[in-house]
Backbone as numpy.savetxt, mean C-alpha at the origin, in Angstrom:
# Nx Ny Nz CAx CAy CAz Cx Cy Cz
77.66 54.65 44.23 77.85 53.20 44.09 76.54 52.50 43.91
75.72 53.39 44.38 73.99 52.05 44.59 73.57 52.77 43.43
73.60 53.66 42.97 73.06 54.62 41.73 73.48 53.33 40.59
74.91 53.28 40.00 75.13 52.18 38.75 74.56 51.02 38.98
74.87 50.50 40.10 74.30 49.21 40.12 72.71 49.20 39.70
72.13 49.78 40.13 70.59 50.18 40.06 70.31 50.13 38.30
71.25 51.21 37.84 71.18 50.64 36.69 71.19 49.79 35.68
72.69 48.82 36.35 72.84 47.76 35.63 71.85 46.51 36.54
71.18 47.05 37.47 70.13 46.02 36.89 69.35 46.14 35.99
68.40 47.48 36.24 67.19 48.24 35.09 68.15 47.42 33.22
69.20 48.00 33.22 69.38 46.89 32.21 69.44 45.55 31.55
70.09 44.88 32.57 69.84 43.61 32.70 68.05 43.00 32.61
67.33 44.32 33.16 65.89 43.41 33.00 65.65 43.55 31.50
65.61 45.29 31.31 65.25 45.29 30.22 65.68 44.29 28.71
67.09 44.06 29.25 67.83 43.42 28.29 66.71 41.70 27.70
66.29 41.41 28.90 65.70 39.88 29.51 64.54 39.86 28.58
63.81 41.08 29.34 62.03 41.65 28.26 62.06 41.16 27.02
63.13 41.78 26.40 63.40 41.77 24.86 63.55 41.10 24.41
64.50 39.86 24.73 64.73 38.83 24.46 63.91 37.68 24.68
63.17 38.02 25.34 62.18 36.90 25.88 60.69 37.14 24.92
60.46 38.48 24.50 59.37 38.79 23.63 59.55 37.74 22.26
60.27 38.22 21.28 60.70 37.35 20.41 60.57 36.00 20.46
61.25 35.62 21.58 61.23 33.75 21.45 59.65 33.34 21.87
58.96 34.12 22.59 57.41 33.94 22.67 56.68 33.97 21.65
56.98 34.88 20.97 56.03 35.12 19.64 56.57 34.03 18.91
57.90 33.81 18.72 58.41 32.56 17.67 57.35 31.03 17.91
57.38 31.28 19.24 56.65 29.68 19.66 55.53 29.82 19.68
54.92 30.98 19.81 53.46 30.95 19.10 52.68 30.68 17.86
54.24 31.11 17.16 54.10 31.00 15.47 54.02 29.38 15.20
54.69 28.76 15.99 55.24 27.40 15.58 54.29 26.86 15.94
53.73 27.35 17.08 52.54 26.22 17.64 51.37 26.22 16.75
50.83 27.08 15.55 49.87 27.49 14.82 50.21 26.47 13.70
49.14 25.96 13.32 49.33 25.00 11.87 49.56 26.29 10.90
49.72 25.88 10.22 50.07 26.82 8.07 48.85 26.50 7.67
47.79 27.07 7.66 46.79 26.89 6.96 46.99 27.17 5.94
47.86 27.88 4.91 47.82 27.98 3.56 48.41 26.49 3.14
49.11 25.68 3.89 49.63 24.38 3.05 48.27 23.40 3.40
46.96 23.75 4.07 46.16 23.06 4.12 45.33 22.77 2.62
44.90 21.05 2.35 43.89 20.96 1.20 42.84 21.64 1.52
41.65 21.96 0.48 40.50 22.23 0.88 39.35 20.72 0.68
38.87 20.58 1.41 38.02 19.19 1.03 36.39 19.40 1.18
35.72 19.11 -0.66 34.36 19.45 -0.33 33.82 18.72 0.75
32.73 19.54 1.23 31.76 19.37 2.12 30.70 17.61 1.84
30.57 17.02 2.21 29.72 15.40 1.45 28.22 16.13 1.59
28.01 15.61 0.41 26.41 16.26 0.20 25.59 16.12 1.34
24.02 16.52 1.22 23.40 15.80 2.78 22.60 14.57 2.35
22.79 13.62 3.68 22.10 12.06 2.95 21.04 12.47 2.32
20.56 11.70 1.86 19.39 11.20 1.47 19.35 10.11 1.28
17.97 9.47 0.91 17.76 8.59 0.69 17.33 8.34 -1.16
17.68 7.47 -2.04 17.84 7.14 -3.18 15.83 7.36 -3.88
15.15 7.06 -3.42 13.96 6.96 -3.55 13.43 8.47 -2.81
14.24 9.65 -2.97 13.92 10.90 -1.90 12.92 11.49 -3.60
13.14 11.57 -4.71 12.64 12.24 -5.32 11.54 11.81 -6.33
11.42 10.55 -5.84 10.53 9.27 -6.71 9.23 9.54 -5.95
7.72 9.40 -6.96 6.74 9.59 -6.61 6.66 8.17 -5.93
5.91 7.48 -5.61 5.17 6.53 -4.33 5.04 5.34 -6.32
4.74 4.05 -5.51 4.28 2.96 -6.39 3.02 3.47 -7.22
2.44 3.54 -5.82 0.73 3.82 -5.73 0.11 4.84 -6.28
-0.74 5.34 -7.22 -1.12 6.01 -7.94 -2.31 6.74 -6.16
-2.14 8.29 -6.57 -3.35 8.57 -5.24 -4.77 7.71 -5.38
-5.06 7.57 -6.66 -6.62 7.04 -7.38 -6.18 6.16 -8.68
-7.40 4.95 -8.48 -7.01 4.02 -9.66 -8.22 3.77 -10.21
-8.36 3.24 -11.63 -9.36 2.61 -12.41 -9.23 1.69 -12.31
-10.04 0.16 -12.05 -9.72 -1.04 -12.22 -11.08 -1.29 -12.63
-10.50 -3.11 -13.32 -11.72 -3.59 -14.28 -11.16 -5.12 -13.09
-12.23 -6.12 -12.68 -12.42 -7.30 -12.35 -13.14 -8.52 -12.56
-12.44 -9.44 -13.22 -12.83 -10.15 -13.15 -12.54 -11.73 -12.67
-13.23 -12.96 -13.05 -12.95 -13.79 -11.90 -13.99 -14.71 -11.80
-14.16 -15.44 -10.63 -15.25 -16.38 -9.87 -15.48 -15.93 -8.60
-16.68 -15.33 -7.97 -17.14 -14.77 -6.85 -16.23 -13.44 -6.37
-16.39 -12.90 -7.19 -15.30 -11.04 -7.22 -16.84 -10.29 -6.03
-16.06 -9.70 -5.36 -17.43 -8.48 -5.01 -18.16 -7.79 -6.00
-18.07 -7.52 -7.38 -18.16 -6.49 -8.10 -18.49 -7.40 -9.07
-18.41 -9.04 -9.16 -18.65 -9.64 -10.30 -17.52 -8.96 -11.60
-17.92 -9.36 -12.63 -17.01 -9.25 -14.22 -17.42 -7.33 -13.65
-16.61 -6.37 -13.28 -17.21 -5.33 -13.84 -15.44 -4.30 -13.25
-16.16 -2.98 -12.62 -15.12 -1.73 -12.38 -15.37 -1.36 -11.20
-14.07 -0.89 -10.97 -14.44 -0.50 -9.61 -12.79 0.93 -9.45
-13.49 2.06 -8.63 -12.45 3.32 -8.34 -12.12 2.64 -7.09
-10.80 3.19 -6.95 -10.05 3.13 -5.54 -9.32 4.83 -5.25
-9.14 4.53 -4.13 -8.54 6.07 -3.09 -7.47 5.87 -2.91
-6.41 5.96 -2.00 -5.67 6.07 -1.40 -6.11 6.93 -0.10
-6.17 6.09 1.31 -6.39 7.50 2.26 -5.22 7.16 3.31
-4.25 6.05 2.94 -2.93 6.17 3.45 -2.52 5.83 2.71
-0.87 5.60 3.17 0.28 4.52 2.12 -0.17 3.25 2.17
-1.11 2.79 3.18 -1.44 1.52 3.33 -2.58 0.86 3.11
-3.51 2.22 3.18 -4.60 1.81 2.97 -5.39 2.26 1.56
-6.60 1.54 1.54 -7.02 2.11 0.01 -8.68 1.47 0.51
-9.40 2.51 0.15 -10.86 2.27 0.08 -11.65 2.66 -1.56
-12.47 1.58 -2.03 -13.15 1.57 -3.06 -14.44 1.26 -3.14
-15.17 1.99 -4.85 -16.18 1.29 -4.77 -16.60 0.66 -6.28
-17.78 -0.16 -6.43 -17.80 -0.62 -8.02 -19.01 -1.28 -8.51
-18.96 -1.55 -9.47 -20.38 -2.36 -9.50 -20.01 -3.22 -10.86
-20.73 -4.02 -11.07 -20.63 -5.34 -12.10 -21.96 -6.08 -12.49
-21.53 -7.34 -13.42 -22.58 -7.93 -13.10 -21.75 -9.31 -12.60
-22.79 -10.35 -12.32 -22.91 -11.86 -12.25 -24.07 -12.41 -11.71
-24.61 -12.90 -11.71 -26.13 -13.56 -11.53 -26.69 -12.59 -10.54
-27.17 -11.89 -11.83 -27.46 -10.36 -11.38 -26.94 -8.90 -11.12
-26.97 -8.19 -11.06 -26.11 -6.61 -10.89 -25.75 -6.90 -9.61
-24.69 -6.44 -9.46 -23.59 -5.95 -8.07 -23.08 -4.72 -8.01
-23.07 -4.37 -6.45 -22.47 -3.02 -6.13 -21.85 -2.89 -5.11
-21.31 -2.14 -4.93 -20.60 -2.17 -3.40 -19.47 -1.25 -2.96
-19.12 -1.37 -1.83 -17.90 -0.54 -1.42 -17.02 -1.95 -0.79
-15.32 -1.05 -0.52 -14.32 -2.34 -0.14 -13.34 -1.22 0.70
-12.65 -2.11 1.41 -11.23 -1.82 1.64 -10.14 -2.47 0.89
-9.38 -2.01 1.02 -7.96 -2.76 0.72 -6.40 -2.44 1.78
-5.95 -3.14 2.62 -4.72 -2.69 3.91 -3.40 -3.16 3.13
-2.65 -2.56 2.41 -1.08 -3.26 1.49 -0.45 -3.12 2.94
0.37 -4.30 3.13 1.53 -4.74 3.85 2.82 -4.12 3.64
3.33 -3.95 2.23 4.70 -3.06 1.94 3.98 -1.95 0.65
3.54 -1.11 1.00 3.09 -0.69 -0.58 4.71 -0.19 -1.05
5.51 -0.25 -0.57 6.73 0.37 -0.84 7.48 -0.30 -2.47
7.28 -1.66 -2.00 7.71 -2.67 -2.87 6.62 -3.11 -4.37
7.44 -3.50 -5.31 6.54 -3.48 -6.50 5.35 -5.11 -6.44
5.77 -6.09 -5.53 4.60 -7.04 -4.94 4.89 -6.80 -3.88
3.35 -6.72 -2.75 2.91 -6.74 -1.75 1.78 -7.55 -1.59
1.43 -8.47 -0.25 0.17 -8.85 0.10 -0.89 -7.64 0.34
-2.06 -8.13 0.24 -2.68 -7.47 1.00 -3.79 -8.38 1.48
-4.76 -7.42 2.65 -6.08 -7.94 3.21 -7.22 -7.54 2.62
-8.06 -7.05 2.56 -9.43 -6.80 2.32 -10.68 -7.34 2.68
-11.53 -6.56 2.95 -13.27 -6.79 2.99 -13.40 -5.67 2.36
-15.25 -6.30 1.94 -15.99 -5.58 0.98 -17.55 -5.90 1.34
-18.64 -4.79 1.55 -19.98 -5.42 1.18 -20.18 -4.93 0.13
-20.73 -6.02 -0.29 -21.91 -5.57 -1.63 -22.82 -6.39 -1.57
-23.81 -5.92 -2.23 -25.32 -5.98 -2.61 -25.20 -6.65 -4.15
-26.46 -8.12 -4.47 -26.37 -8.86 -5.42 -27.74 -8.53 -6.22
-27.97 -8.46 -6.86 -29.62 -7.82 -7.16 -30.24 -8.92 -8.02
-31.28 -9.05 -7.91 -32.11 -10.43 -8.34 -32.26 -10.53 -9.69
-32.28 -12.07 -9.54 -31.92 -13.17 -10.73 -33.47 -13.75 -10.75
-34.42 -13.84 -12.12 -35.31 -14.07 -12.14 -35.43 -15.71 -12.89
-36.16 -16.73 -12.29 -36.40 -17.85 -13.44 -35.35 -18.75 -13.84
-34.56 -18.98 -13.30 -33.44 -20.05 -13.65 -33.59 -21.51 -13.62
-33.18 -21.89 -14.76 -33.40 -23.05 -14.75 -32.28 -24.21 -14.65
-31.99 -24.96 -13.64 -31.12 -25.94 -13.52 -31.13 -27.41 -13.32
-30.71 -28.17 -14.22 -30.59 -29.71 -13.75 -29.66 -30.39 -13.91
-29.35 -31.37 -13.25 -28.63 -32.53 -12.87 -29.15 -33.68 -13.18
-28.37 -34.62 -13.91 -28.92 -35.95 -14.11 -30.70 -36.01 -14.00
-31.42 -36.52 -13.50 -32.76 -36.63 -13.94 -33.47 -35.46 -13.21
-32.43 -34.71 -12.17 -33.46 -33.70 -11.53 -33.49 -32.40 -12.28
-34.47 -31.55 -12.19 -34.17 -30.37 -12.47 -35.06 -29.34 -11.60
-34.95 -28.20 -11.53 -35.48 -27.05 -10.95 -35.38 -25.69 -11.46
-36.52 -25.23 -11.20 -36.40 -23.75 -11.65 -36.39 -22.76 -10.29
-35.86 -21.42 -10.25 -35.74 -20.76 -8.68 -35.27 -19.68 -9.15
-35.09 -18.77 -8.14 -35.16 -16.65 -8.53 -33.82 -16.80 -7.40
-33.37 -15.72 -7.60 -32.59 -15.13 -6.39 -32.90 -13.86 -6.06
-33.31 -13.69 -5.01 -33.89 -11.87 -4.82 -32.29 -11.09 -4.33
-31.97 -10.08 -4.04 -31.58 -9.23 -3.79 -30.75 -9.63 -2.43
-29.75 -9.98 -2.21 -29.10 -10.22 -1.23 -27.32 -9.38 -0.83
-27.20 -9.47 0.71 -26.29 -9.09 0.73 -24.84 -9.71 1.38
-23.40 -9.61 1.10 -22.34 -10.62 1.26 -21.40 -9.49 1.44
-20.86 -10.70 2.82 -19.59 -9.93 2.92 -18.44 -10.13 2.55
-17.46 -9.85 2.03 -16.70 -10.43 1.41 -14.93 -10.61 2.07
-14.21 -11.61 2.90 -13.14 -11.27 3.18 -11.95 -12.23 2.34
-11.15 -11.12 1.87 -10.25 -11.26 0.90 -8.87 -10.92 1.39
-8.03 -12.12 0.29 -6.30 -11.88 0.76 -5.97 -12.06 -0.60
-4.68 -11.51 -1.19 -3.92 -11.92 -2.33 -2.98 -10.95 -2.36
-2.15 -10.53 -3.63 -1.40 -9.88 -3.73 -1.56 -8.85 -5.20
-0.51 -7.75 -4.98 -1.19 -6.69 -5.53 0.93 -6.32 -6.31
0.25 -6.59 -7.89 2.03 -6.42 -8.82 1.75 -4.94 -9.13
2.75 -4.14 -9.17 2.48 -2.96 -10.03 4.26 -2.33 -10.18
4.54 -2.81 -11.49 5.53 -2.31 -12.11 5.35 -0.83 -12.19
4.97 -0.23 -12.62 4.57 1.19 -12.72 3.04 1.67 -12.88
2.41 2.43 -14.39 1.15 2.89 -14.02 0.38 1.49 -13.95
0.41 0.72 -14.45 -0.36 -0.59 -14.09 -0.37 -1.48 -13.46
-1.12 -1.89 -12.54 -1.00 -2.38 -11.82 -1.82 -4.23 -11.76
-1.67 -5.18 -11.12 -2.45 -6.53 -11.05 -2.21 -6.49 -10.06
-4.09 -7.40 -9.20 -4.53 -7.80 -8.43 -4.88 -9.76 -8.48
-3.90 -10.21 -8.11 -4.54 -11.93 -7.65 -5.18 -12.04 -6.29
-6.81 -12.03 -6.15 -7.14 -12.02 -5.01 -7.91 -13.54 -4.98
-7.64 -14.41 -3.24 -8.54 -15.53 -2.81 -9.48 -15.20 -2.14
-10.27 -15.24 -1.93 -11.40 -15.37 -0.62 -12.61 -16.07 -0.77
-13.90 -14.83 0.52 -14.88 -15.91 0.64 -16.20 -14.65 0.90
-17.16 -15.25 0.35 -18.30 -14.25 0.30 -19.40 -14.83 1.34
-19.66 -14.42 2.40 -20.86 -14.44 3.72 -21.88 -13.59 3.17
-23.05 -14.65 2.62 -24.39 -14.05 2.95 -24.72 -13.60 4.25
-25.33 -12.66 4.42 -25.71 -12.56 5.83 -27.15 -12.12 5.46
-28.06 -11.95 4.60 -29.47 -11.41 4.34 -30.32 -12.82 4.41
-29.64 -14.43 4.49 -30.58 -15.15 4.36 -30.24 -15.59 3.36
-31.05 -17.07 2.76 -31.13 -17.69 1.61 -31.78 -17.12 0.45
-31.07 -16.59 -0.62 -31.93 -15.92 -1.54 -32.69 -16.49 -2.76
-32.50 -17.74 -2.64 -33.41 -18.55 -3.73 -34.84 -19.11 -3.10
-35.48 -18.68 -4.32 -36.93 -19.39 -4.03 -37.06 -19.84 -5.19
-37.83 -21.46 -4.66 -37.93 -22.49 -5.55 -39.47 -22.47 -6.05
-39.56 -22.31 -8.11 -41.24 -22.34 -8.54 -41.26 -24.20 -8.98
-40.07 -24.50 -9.08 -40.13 -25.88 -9.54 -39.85 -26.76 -9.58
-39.56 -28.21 -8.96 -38.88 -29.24 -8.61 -39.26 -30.43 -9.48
-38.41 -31.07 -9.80 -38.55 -32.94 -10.64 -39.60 -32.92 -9.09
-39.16 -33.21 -7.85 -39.76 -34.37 -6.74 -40.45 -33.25 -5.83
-40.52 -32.32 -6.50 -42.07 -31.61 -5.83 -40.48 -30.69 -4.73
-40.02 -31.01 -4.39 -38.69 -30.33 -3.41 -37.24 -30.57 -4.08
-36.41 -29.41 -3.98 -34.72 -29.65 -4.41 -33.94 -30.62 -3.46
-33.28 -31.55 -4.20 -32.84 -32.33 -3.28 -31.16 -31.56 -2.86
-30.81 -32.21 -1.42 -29.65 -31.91 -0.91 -28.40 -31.19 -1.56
-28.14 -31.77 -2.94 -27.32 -31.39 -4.07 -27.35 -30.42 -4.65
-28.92 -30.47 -4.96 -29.52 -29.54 -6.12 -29.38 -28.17 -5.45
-30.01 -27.69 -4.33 -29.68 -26.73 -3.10 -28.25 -26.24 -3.05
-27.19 -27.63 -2.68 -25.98 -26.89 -2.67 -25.30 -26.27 -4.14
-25.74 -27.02 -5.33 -25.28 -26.50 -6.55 -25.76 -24.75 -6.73
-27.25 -25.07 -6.00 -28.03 -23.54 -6.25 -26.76 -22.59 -5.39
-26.24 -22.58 -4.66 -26.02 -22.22 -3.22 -24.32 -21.58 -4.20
-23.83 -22.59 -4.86 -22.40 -22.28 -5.59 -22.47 -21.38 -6.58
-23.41 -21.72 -7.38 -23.99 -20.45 -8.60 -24.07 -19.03 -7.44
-24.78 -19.23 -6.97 -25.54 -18.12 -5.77 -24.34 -16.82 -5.57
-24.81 -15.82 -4.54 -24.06 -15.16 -4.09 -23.14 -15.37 -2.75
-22.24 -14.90 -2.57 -20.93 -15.58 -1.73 -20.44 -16.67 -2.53
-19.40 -17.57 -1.20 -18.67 -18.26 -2.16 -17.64 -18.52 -1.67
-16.94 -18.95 -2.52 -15.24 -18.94 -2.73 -14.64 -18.09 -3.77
-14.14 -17.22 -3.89 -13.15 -16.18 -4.62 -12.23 -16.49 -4.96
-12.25 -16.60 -6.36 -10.48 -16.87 -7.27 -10.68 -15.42 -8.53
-10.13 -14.45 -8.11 -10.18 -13.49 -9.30 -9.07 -12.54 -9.33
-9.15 -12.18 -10.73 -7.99 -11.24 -11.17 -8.59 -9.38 -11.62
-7.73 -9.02 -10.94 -8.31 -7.47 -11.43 -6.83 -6.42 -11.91
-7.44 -5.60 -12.72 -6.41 -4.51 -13.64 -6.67 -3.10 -13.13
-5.72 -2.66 -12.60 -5.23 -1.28 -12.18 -4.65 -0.65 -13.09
-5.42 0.75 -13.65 -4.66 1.94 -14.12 -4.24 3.16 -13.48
-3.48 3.65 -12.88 -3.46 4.10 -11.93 -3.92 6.18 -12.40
-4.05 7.23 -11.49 -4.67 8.21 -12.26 -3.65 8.89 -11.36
-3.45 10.47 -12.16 -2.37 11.13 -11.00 -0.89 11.09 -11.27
-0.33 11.93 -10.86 1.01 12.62 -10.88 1.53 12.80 -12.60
């Protein structure tokens, strides 16, 4: 009597096993998405930025020609560097009442953009003016300028569509070597008040209104 029963449990389990395998695996199946009814969707490129393959405004090195009223370099040329994105150091020489030479900075504010401000200083050296002769209404005078030196601090802005570039710069030129005129000749034996400051405007330093041309060299 305990023998069948024994059995018909052993059946009854086994019966259970079996039946219970199946409906497990079924709900495993179900619980799994269908990846074959999935789209495939490309990957989005990686950002960048629009300007990722564009060389810089700024040429590494430029040629420029300047000219103007009280330029560091007078009517002449001058090379520039690049030794950041921002910065730029040069040098040049010219003439204007007398040979000029010198070195400069230049600090651009956005060089990113095709106008930017910028700052600048520059010294240069003015080299002497011999024998000049000037007058005013009944006065006149003759006077030299020896060899003097100015510092120059400058602001304006800097266009450059592509390889070429323009410079509108304002500023102001500081003698610092002293007065460089000496007087051989006066109407009243001495230059009067005027005559001095006219000498003084011709002279080296100043006020700065000039334009300069960038070609740029490189890439």
């Amino acid at each position: 009597m305990i023998t069948p029963t024994i059995r018909a449990i052993g059946a009854a389990f086994s019966l259970a096993v079996f039946t219970t395998l199946p409906l497990q695996a079924q709900s495993e199946l179900a619980a799994k998405p269908d990846t074959s009814r999935l789209t495939a969707r490309p990957l989005p490129p990686p950002a960048a930025s629009a300007a990722a393959g564009r060389p810089p405004l700024y040429r590494p090195s430029s040629l420029g020609m300047s000219l103007g009223w009280g330029a560091p370099y007078g009517w002449g040329f001058e090379y520039s560097q690049l030794v950041s994105p921002n910065l730029e150091v040069n040098g040049g020489l010219g003439v204007g009442l007398g040979g000029k030479i010198g070195v400069g900075v230049r600090y651009y504010i956005e060089p990113t953009k095709r106008v930017s401000p910028f700052f600048g200083a520059n010294l240069a050296r003015s080299g002497r003016f011999a024998n000049v002769t000037l007058a005013i209404d009944d006065e006149e005078v003759q006077y030299s300028l020896r060899p003097s030196g100015v510092l120059h601090l400058r602001t304006g802005l800097r266009w450059q569509p592509g390889r070429f570039g323009m410079l509108g710069t304002f500023g102001y030129g500081l003698v610092f070597t002293g007065d460089p005129a000496t007087y051989h000749y006066a109407t009243y034996g001495r230059p009067s008040k005027e005559m001095r400051s006219l000498v003084r405007f011709f002279g080296p330093g100043g006020p700065e209104v000039s334009l300069g041309f960038l070609i740029g060299l490189g890439y």
